[in-house]
Structure formats: C-alpha cells, structure tokens
PDB file of C-alpha atoms in Angstrom:
ATOM      1  CA  VAL A 206     -48.241   3.912 -15.502  1.00 41.00           C
ATOM      2  CA  ASP A 207     -44.952   3.253 -17.278  1.00 48.00           C
ATOM      3  CA  GLU A 208     -43.105   0.142 -16.033  1.00 51.00           C
ATOM      4  CA  SER A 209     -40.016   2.279 -15.384  1.00 54.00           C
ATOM      5  CA  ASP A 210     -41.979   4.123 -12.650  1.00 69.00           C
ATOM      6  CA  ARG A 211     -42.785   0.998 -10.611  1.00 81.00           C
ATOM      7  CA  ILE A 212     -39.935   1.791  -8.194  1.00 88.00           C
ATOM      8  CA  PRO A 213     -38.471   5.027  -6.819  1.00 92.00           C
ATOM      9  CA  ARG A 214     -35.637   5.004  -9.300  1.00 90.00           C
ATOM     10  CA  GLY A 215     -33.692   7.931  -7.876  1.00 91.00           C
ATOM     11  CA  LEU A 216     -33.608   6.386  -4.404  1.00 94.00           C
ATOM     12  CA  VAL A 217     -32.698   2.886  -5.620  1.00 93.00           C
ATOM     13  CA  GLN A 218     -29.955   4.192  -7.904  1.00 93.00           C
ATOM     14  CA  TYR A 219     -28.499   6.247  -5.047  1.00 94.00           C
ATOM     15  CA  VAL A 220     -28.385   3.210  -2.722  1.00 94.00           C
ATOM     16  CA  ALA A 221     -26.881   1.062  -5.477  1.00 93.00           C
ATOM     17  CA  ARG A 222     -24.154   3.648  -6.055  1.00 94.00           C
ATOM     18  CA  THR A 223     -23.302   4.494  -2.427  1.00 94.00           C
ATOM     19  CA  ARG A 224     -24.142   1.130  -0.751  1.00 92.00           C
ATOM     20  CA  GLU A 225     -25.754   3.174   2.037  1.00 91.00           C
ATOM     21  CA  THR A 226     -28.981   2.484   3.931  1.00 91.00           C
ATOM     22  CA  VAL A 227     -31.443   5.360   3.438  1.00 93.00           C
ATOM     23  CA  ILE A 228     -34.388   6.177   5.705  1.00 91.00           C
ATOM     24  CA  ILE A 229     -36.882   8.714   4.380  1.00 93.00           C
ATOM     25  CA  GLU A 230     -39.422  10.060   6.845  1.00 91.00           C
ATOM     26  CA  ASP A 231     -41.536  11.848   4.225  1.00 92.00           C
ATOM     27  CA  ALA A 232     -41.092  11.045   0.533  1.00 91.00           C
ATOM     28  CA  THR A 233     -42.864  14.227  -0.566  1.00 88.00           C
ATOM     29  CA  GLU A 234     -40.128  16.365   1.033  1.00 90.00           C
ATOM     30  CA  HIS A 235     -36.894  14.378   0.609  1.00 91.00           C
ATOM     31  CA  ARG A 236     -34.519  15.481  -2.155  1.00 91.00           C
ATOM     32  CA  LEU A 237     -34.161  11.938  -3.540  1.00 90.00           C
ATOM     33  CA  THR A 238     -37.888  11.289  -3.905  1.00 92.00           C
ATOM     34  CA  ARG A 239     -39.925  14.486  -3.993  1.00 89.00           C
ATOM     35  CA  ASN A 240     -39.603  14.863  -7.777  1.00 90.00           C
ATOM     36  CA  ASP A 241     -39.629  11.140  -8.569  1.00 89.00           C
ATOM     37  CA  ALA A 242     -42.451   9.902 -10.819  1.00 88.00           C
ATOM     38  CA  TYR A 243     -43.022   7.014  -8.404  1.00 90.00           C
ATOM     39  CA  THR A 244     -43.775   9.449  -5.563  1.00 90.00           C
ATOM     40  CA  HIS A 245     -46.270  11.381  -7.687  1.00 88.00           C
ATOM     41  CA  ASN A 246     -48.023   8.204  -8.923  1.00 89.00           C
ATOM     42  CA  TYR A 247     -48.164   6.107  -5.736  1.00 89.00           C
ATOM     43  CA  LYS A 248     -47.878   8.762  -3.007  1.00 89.00           C
ATOM     44  CA  PRO A 249     -45.800   6.825  -0.437  1.00 91.00           C
ATOM     45  CA  ARG A 250     -44.867   8.566   2.829  1.00 91.00           C
ATOM     46  CA  SER A 251     -42.179   6.622   4.697  1.00 92.00           C
ATOM     47  CA  MET A 252     -39.424   4.813   2.794  1.00 94.00           C
ATOM     48  CA  LEU A 253     -36.562   2.503   3.704  1.00 93.00           C
ATOM     49  CA  CYS A 254     -33.957   1.263   1.218  1.00 93.00           C
ATOM     50  CA  LEU A 255     -31.166  -1.166   2.200  1.00 92.00           C
ATOM     51  CA  PRO A 256     -28.397  -2.711   0.084  1.00 91.00           C
ATOM     52  CA  ALA A 257     -27.546  -6.427   0.259  1.00 88.00           C
ATOM     53  CA  VAL A 258     -23.733  -6.264   0.328  1.00 86.00           C
ATOM     54  CA  TYR A 259     -21.186  -9.003   0.981  1.00 83.00           C
ATOM     55  CA  GLN A 260     -17.420  -8.541   0.650  1.00 84.00           C
ATOM     56  CA  ASN A 261     -18.033  -5.134  -0.928  1.00 83.00           C
ATOM     57  CA  GLN A 262     -20.157  -6.647  -3.710  1.00 86.00           C
ATOM     58  CA  LEU A 263     -23.755  -5.486  -4.201  1.00 89.00           C
ATOM     59  CA  TYR A 264     -26.128  -8.440  -4.650  1.00 86.00           C
ATOM     60  CA  GLY A 265     -29.515  -6.764  -4.297  1.00 88.00           C
ATOM     61  CA  ILE A 266     -31.566  -3.976  -2.751  1.00 91.00           C
ATOM     62  CA  CYS A 267     -34.482  -4.182  -0.305  1.00 91.00           C
ATOM     63  CA  TYR A 268     -37.090  -1.437  -0.560  1.00 92.00           C
ATOM     64  CA  LEU A 269     -39.871  -0.946   2.012  1.00 92.00           C
ATOM     65  CA  GLU A 270     -42.529   1.767   2.184  1.00 93.00           C
ATOM     66  CA  ASN A 271     -45.570   2.916   4.143  1.00 91.00           C
ATOM     67  CA  ASN A 272     -48.112   5.068   2.323  1.00 89.00           C
ATOM     68  CA  LEU A 273     -50.156   5.966   5.419  1.00 89.00           C
ATOM     69  CA  ALA A 274     -47.782   7.724   7.789  1.00 89.00           C
ATOM     70  CA  ALA A 275     -44.480   9.574   7.836  1.00 87.00           C
ATOM     71  CA  GLY A 276     -41.562   8.597  10.075  1.00 87.00           C
ATOM     72  CA  VAL A 277     -42.463   4.905  10.320  1.00 87.00           C
ATOM     73  CA  PHE A 278     -38.927   3.525   9.919  1.00 87.00           C
ATOM     74  CA  ARG A 279     -36.572   4.220  12.828  1.00 81.00           C
ATOM     75  CA  GLU A 280     -32.819   3.752  13.318  1.00 77.00           C
ATOM     76  CA  GLU A 281     -33.308   1.513  16.356  1.00 73.00           C
ATOM     77  CA  ARG A 282     -35.224  -1.008  14.241  1.00 73.00           C
ATOM     78  CA  LEU A 283     -32.559  -1.247  11.546  1.00 81.00           C
ATOM     79  CA  GLN A 284     -30.164  -3.708  13.180  1.00 79.00           C
ATOM     80  CA  ALA A 285     -32.251  -6.812  12.474  1.00 81.00           C
ATOM     81  CA  LEU A 286     -32.986  -5.714   8.902  1.00 83.00           C
ATOM     82  CA  GLU A 287     -29.332  -4.952   8.170  1.00 82.00           C
ATOM     83  CA  PHE A 288     -28.327  -8.360   9.538  1.00 84.00           C
ATOM     84  CA  LEU A 289     -30.982  -9.953   7.334  1.00 85.00           C
ATOM     85  CA  MET A 290     -29.676  -8.090   4.276  1.00 85.00           C
ATOM     86  CA  THR A 291     -26.120  -9.254   5.024  1.00 83.00           C
ATOM     87  CA  GLN A 292     -27.365 -12.850   5.127  1.00 88.00           C
ATOM     88  CA  THR A 293     -29.318 -12.202   1.932  1.00 87.00           C
ATOM     89  CA  GLY A 294     -26.137 -10.972   0.249  1.00 85.00           C
ATOM     90  CA  ILE A 295     -24.315 -14.137   1.307  1.00 88.00           C
ATOM     91  CA  SER A 296     -27.164 -16.325   0.044  1.00 89.00           C
ATOM     92  CA  LEU A 297     -27.344 -14.523  -3.291  1.00 87.00           C
ATOM     93  CA  ARG A 298     -23.571 -14.776  -3.684  1.00 86.00           C
ATOM     94  CA  ASN A 299     -23.688 -18.522  -2.993  1.00 89.00           C
ATOM     95  CA  ALA A 300     -26.574 -18.942  -5.430  1.00 89.00           C
ATOM     96  CA  ARG A 301     -24.594 -17.093  -8.103  1.00 87.00           C
ATOM     97  CA  LEU A 302     -21.501 -19.212  -7.462  1.00 87.00           C
ATOM     98  CA  TYR A 303     -23.616 -22.375  -7.642  1.00 87.00           C
ATOM     99  CA  LYS A 304     -25.116 -21.289 -10.965  1.00 89.00           C
ATOM    100  CA  GLU A 305     -21.652 -20.455 -12.308  1.00 87.00           C
ATOM    101  CA  GLN A 306     -20.494 -23.922 -11.221  1.00 82.00           C
ATOM    102  CA  GLN A 307     -23.458 -25.511 -13.012  1.00 82.00           C
ATOM    103  CA  ASP A 308     -22.725 -23.489 -16.153  1.00 84.00           C
ATOM    104  CA  LEU A 309     -19.064 -24.492 -15.971  1.00 79.00           C
ATOM    105  CA  THR A 310     -19.996 -28.158 -15.583  1.00 75.00           C
ATOM    106  CA  ARG A 311     -22.340 -27.954 -18.588  1.00 78.00           C
ATOM    107  CA  SER A 312     -19.592 -26.294 -20.633  1.00 78.00           C
ATOM    108  CA  PHE A 313     -17.103 -29.029 -19.715  1.00 74.00           C
ATOM    109  CA  ALA A 314     -19.703 -31.653 -20.652  1.00 72.00           C
ATOM    110  CA  ARG A 315     -19.400 -30.541 -24.285  1.00 73.00           C
ATOM    111  CA  PHE A 316     -15.810 -31.781 -24.259  1.00 74.00           C
ATOM    112  CA  VAL A 317     -15.762 -34.413 -21.493  1.00 74.00           C
ATOM    113  CA  PRO A 318     -18.708 -36.848 -21.711  1.00 76.00           C
ATOM    114  CA  ASN A 319     -20.626 -37.531 -18.508  1.00 77.00           C
ATOM    115  CA  GLN A 320     -20.187 -41.253 -19.129  1.00 78.00           C
ATOM    116  CA  PHE A 321     -16.412 -40.783 -18.921  1.00 80.00           C
ATOM    117  CA  LEU A 322     -16.818 -39.224 -15.468  1.00 80.00           C
ATOM    118  CA  GLU A 323     -19.156 -42.025 -14.416  1.00 80.00           C
ATOM    119  CA  PHE A 324     -16.559 -44.645 -15.364  1.00 79.00           C
ATOM    120  CA  LEU A 325     -14.015 -42.847 -13.197  1.00 80.00           C
ATOM    121  CA  GLU A 326     -16.653 -42.523 -10.423  1.00 82.00           C
ATOM    122  CA  LYS A 327     -16.386 -38.734 -10.435  1.00 82.00           C
ATOM    123  CA  ARG A 328     -19.265 -36.304 -10.046  1.00 78.00           C
ATOM    124  CA  SER A 329     -17.534 -33.415 -11.808  1.00 76.00           C
ATOM    125  CA  ILE A 330     -14.604 -32.739 -14.110  1.00 76.00           C
ATOM    126  CA  LEU A 331     -13.151 -30.718 -11.215  1.00 75.00           C
ATOM    127  CA  GLU A 332     -12.651 -33.970  -9.293  1.00 83.00           C
ATOM    128  CA  VAL A 333     -10.562 -35.572 -12.035  1.00 81.00           C
ATOM    129  CA  THR A 334      -6.818 -35.542 -11.437  1.00 84.00           C
ATOM    130  CA  LEU A 335      -3.862 -36.589 -13.557  1.00 85.00           C
ATOM    131  CA  GLY A 336      -3.515 -40.351 -13.545  1.00 85.00           C
ATOM    132  CA  ASP A 337      -7.150 -41.221 -12.794  1.00 85.00           C
ATOM    133  CA  SER A 338      -7.958 -44.251 -14.926  1.00 82.00           C
ATOM    134  CA  ILE A 339      -9.937 -47.463 -15.230  1.00 82.00           C
ATOM    135  CA  GLY A 340      -9.567 -50.450 -17.543  1.00 84.00           C
ATOM    136  CA  GLN A 341     -12.381 -52.573 -18.939  1.00 85.00           C
ATOM    137  CA  GLU A 342     -13.546 -54.301 -22.107  1.00 89.00           C
ATOM    138  CA  MET A 343     -15.344 -51.949 -24.467  1.00 90.00           C
ATOM    139  CA  TYR A 344     -16.608 -51.771 -28.007  1.00 95.00           C
ATOM    140  CA  VAL A 345     -15.086 -49.037 -30.133  1.00 95.00           C
ATOM    141  CA  LEU A 346     -16.573 -47.398 -33.214  1.00 97.00           C
ATOM    142  CA  PHE A 347     -14.468 -45.349 -35.596  1.00 97.00           C
ATOM    143  CA  SER A 348     -16.050 -43.349 -38.398  1.00 97.00           C
ATOM    144  CA  ASP A 349     -14.504 -40.936 -40.854  1.00 95.00           C
ATOM    145  CA  ILE A 350     -15.578 -39.128 -44.005  1.00 97.00           C
ATOM    146  CA  ARG A 351     -14.223 -40.519 -47.265  1.00 96.00           C
ATOM    147  CA  ASN A 352     -11.970 -38.143 -49.227  1.00 95.00           C
ATOM    148  CA  PHE A 353     -12.348 -35.454 -46.604  1.00 94.00           C
ATOM    149  CA  THR A 354      -9.029 -33.859 -47.549  1.00 92.00           C
ATOM    150  CA  SER A 355     -10.256 -33.268 -51.105  1.00 93.00           C
ATOM    151  CA  ILE A 356     -13.587 -31.956 -49.825  1.00 92.00           C
ATOM    152  CA  SER A 357     -11.976 -29.607 -47.317  1.00 92.00           C
ATOM    153  CA  GLU A 358      -9.575 -28.176 -49.899  1.00 92.00           C
ATOM    154  CA  GLN A 359     -12.577 -26.900 -51.864  1.00 92.00           C
ATOM    155  CA  LEU A 360     -13.963 -25.030 -48.835  1.00 92.00           C
ATOM    156  CA  ASP A 361     -12.753 -22.052 -46.834  1.00 93.00           C
ATOM    157  CA  ALA A 362     -12.163 -22.466 -43.081  1.00 92.00           C
ATOM    158  CA  SER A 363     -15.603 -21.200 -42.064  1.00 94.00           C
ATOM    159  CA  SER A 364     -17.396 -23.473 -44.540  1.00 93.00           C
ATOM    160  CA  ASN A 365     -15.342 -26.436 -43.291  1.00 94.00           C
ATOM    161  CA  PHE A 366     -16.499 -25.804 -39.741  1.00 93.00           C
ATOM    162  CA  GLU A 367     -20.096 -25.463 -40.862  1.00 94.00           C
ATOM    163  CA  PHE A 368     -19.902 -28.681 -42.887  1.00 95.00           C
ATOM    164  CA  LEU A 369     -18.344 -30.742 -40.076  1.00 95.00           C
ATOM    165  CA  ASN A 370     -20.746 -29.407 -37.454  1.00 94.00           C
ATOM    166  CA  SER A 371     -23.750 -30.228 -39.640  1.00 95.00           C
ATOM    167  CA  TYR A 372     -22.409 -33.771 -40.091  1.00 97.00           C
ATOM    168  CA  PHE A 373     -21.564 -34.317 -36.405  1.00 96.00           C
ATOM    169  CA  ARG A 374     -24.944 -32.907 -35.395  1.00 95.00           C
ATOM    170  CA  VAL A 375     -26.594 -35.744 -37.316  1.00 96.00           C
ATOM    171  CA  MET A 376     -24.277 -38.560 -36.172  1.00 97.00           C
ATOM    172  CA  GLU A 377     -23.916 -37.835 -32.455  1.00 94.00           C
ATOM    173  CA  PRO A 378     -27.578 -38.556 -31.481  1.00 95.00           C
ATOM    174  CA  VAL A 379     -27.333 -41.986 -33.140  1.00 96.00           C
ATOM    175  CA  ILE A 380     -24.436 -42.939 -30.879  1.00 95.00           C
ATOM    176  CA  LEU A 381     -26.107 -41.602 -27.739  1.00 91.00           C
ATOM    177  CA  ARG A 382     -29.406 -43.402 -28.257  1.00 93.00           C
ATOM    178  CA  ASN A 383     -27.523 -46.683 -28.674  1.00 95.00           C
ATOM    179  CA  GLN A 384     -25.898 -46.284 -25.227  1.00 91.00           C
ATOM    180  CA  GLY A 385     -22.567 -45.097 -26.569  1.00 93.00           C
ATOM    181  CA  PHE A 386     -20.644 -41.885 -26.069  1.00 90.00           C
ATOM    182  CA  ILE A 387     -18.163 -39.965 -28.166  1.00 91.00           C
ATOM    183  CA  ASP A 388     -14.657 -40.151 -26.784  1.00 88.00           C
ATOM    184  CA  LYS A 389     -13.237 -37.641 -29.247  1.00 88.00           C
ATOM    185  CA  TYR A 390     -13.521 -35.998 -32.629  1.00 91.00           C
ATOM    186  CA  ILE A 391     -10.369 -36.380 -34.722  1.00 92.00           C
ATOM    187  CA  GLY A 392     -10.776 -33.868 -37.519  1.00 91.00           C
ATOM    188  CA  ASP A 393     -13.608 -35.388 -39.551  1.00 94.00           C
ATOM    189  CA  ALA A 394     -13.451 -38.700 -37.616  1.00 96.00           C
ATOM    190  CA  ILE A 395     -15.519 -39.853 -34.656  1.00 96.00           C
ATOM    191  CA  MET A 396     -14.276 -42.238 -31.984  1.00 95.00           C
ATOM    192  CA  ALA A 397     -17.150 -43.632 -29.892  1.00 95.00           C
ATOM    193  CA  LEU A 398     -17.182 -46.108 -27.014  1.00 93.00           C
ATOM    194  CA  PHE A 399     -19.867 -48.630 -26.049  1.00 93.00           C
ATOM    195  CA  THR A 400     -19.991 -50.803 -22.937  1.00 86.00           C
ATOM    196  CA  TYR A 401     -23.234 -52.771 -23.132  1.00 76.00           C
ATOM    197  CA  SER A 402     -23.019 -55.083 -26.136  1.00 82.00           C
ATOM    198  CA  ALA A 403     -21.702 -55.601 -29.638  1.00 91.00           C
ATOM    199  CA  GLU A 404     -25.311 -55.336 -30.853  1.00 93.00           C
ATOM    200  CA  ASN A 405     -25.551 -51.723 -29.672  1.00 93.00           C
ATOM    201  CA  THR A 406     -22.343 -50.863 -31.470  1.00 95.00           C
ATOM    202  CA  LEU A 407     -23.425 -52.563 -34.694  1.00 96.00           C
ATOM    203  CA  GLN A 408     -26.883 -50.963 -34.506  1.00 96.00           C
ATOM    204  CA  ALA A 409     -25.275 -47.545 -34.133  1.00 97.00           C
ATOM    205  CA  ALA A 410     -23.176 -48.181 -37.253  1.00 97.00           C
ATOM    206  CA  LEU A 411     -26.241 -49.229 -39.263  1.00 97.00           C
ATOM    207  CA  GLU A 412     -28.235 -46.202 -38.128  1.00 97.00           C
ATOM    208  CA  MET A 413     -25.324 -43.893 -38.952  1.00 97.00           C
ATOM    209  CA  ARG A 414     -25.481 -45.212 -42.522  1.00 97.00           C
ATOM    210  CA  GLN A 415     -29.204 -44.495 -42.620  1.00 97.00           C
ATOM    211  CA  GLU A 416     -28.696 -40.990 -41.262  1.00 97.00           C
ATOM    212  CA  LEU A 417     -25.992 -40.404 -43.842  1.00 97.00           C
ATOM    213  CA  GLY A 418     -28.562 -41.055 -46.561  1.00 96.00           C
ATOM    214  CA  ARG A 419     -30.886 -38.412 -45.113  1.00 96.00           C
ATOM    215  CA  PHE A 420     -27.949 -36.055 -44.628  1.00 97.00           C
ATOM    216  CA  ASN A 421     -27.036 -36.419 -48.309  1.00 97.00           C
ATOM    217  CA  GLN A 422     -30.616 -35.748 -49.388  1.00 96.00           C
ATOM    218  CA  GLN A 423     -30.412 -32.415 -47.590  1.00 94.00           C
ATOM    219  CA  ARG A 424     -27.061 -31.667 -49.210  1.00 94.00           C
ATOM    220  CA  LEU A 425     -28.409 -32.462 -52.672  1.00 95.00           C
ATOM    221  CA  ALA A 426     -31.431 -30.253 -52.051  1.00 95.00           C
ATOM    222  CA  ALA A 427     -29.018 -27.433 -51.124  1.00 93.00           C
ATOM    223  CA  GLY A 428     -26.959 -28.004 -54.295  1.00 92.00           C
ATOM    224  CA  ALA A 429     -24.028 -29.708 -52.531  1.00 91.00           C
ATOM    225  CA  ALA A 430     -22.424 -33.025 -53.476  1.00 93.00           C
ATOM    226  CA  PRO A 431     -23.175 -36.129 -51.351  1.00 95.00           C
ATOM    227  CA  VAL A 432     -20.492 -37.528 -49.062  1.00 96.00           C
ATOM    228  CA  ASP A 433     -19.616 -41.021 -47.885  1.00 97.00           C
ATOM    229  CA  HIS A 434     -18.013 -42.339 -44.726  1.00 97.00           C
ATOM    230  CA  GLY A 435     -16.363 -45.505 -43.496  1.00 97.00           C
ATOM    231  CA  ILE A 436     -17.069 -47.201 -40.175  1.00 97.00           C
ATOM    232  CA  GLY A 437     -14.854 -49.661 -38.298  1.00 97.00           C
ATOM    233  CA  LEU A 438     -15.844 -51.651 -35.196  1.00 96.00           C
ATOM    234  CA  HIS A 439     -13.442 -53.065 -32.626  1.00 94.00           C
ATOM    235  CA  VAL A 440     -13.589 -54.768 -29.224  1.00 93.00           C
ATOM    236  CA  GLY A 441     -10.948 -55.122 -26.542  1.00 92.00           C
ATOM    237  CA  GLU A 442      -9.504 -53.910 -23.286  1.00 90.00           C
ATOM    238  CA  VAL A 443      -9.595 -50.123 -23.043  1.00 85.00           C
ATOM    239  CA  MET A 444      -7.884 -47.903 -20.487  1.00 84.00           C
ATOM    240  CA  LEU A 445      -9.933 -44.780 -19.821  1.00 80.00           C
ATOM    241  CA  GLY A 446      -8.240 -41.966 -17.963  1.00 80.00           C
ATOM    242  CA  THR A 447      -6.362 -38.731 -18.051  1.00 80.00           C
TER     243      THR A 447
END
C-alpha cells in the first residue's frame, strides 16, 4: 500500500480546511470517504476526525476509527474529546513557542557568547538590558592577519567572506578549548577574553600559530598564497556590559 494512503486524506484535508469536527457513521457511504483509497484498503466503518485549534490556529488533527461497526461515535461523547483537543492545541502551541525560543537563543549565541551572559549572571540574551555590566581582571588576546588590506583588494566580496570564514573556523576552536571566548571579530581581527590564567591565554596564542601552519598547508595545496598573523596579549581590568 502506498504511504500516501495510510490516512483518509480527503477527510483529514477537509477538517484541516474547515476546522470542523466530522463524525462519519459509515465510511463506505459518506461522500468524504466512500471513494478514498484508505477506505478501500482498510475498510473502516465508523470515523471521527477532530482538529486541535487554539486562537484560530490549527496545531494538529486527531483521527479515530472503528472497523467493526457503524455509528460508534456519538455527539454526546464529543465534549470530553473536544476539550482534550483544545488542551492539545495549547500544548502544541507552547511546545512550538518553546522551540522557537530555543532556536532564537542558539541564533543569538552566534553573536553573543554564552560566557558573556554567564558573567552578567543572565540565562538568556533576552534578560540583558542596557547598562548591565561587570568589571573584573581578564586576559585579552588580539589577533589580526598581516597585510589583510592588500590580500582583500585582490579578492571580490564573496571570496573575502569565504577566506575570512575559513580562517576564523580554524582559530575559534583553539580559543574555546583554552577556556577563552571571542568577544568580537573586527574585520580580520579577533578579540578574545580569558579569565582563568595567563597560561591559558599564552597557550591559545601558541596553538593559533600551530593552526596557522596547517591552515597555510591547505592554502598552498589549493594554489593560494600563505598568510601570516600577529598576536598581542594583554592583562588588566575589563568592564563587560552593554
């Protein structure tokens, strides 16, 4: 049996379109189901199809059937099921909103590091307000590509993006595994913050140099010229905030 015939498509599509509850006493005689492939293949008798609607939005459809007898589903038994479907619609709506919130949080995390939120003692970017800040001693790493202006002038805009993303993709994991986080990208430059020790910061710088060597090997293999970068390390009082 074709997968498309696993449900009474005509009935489900009708309920989805009209948002109406449909009771069918005999599927072999009802106009919505008598010619449906599902009816011919599975031979159901009684059918009940209810929409899960909340605030005029359709969140799902409940389909019940009995293949032994006609007229099983009665109007007087619908109240509890319709209440259940209303609650189901609310639950599905809340689940969708929760997923959208999670997706939004993950999207913000690309631009606002989780460590930044932790320093401000916030669970989400949505909790951050103008003026939230905290001061503490931190180690700062700056890195930028040597002669980037000359390099970029030889590339079109799309190739520049591709080049920078390939470079950042190699350097970012080094910073993260040494307990740092990237505060911002400044064109071709990286500004990273570390809180644990100067050793972590220095180790990140050394590993970035090692990764640059591997990065250049890949560039040479692809017929591109190698690049170099400079790294500066600093320590002092930093004010983090917005």
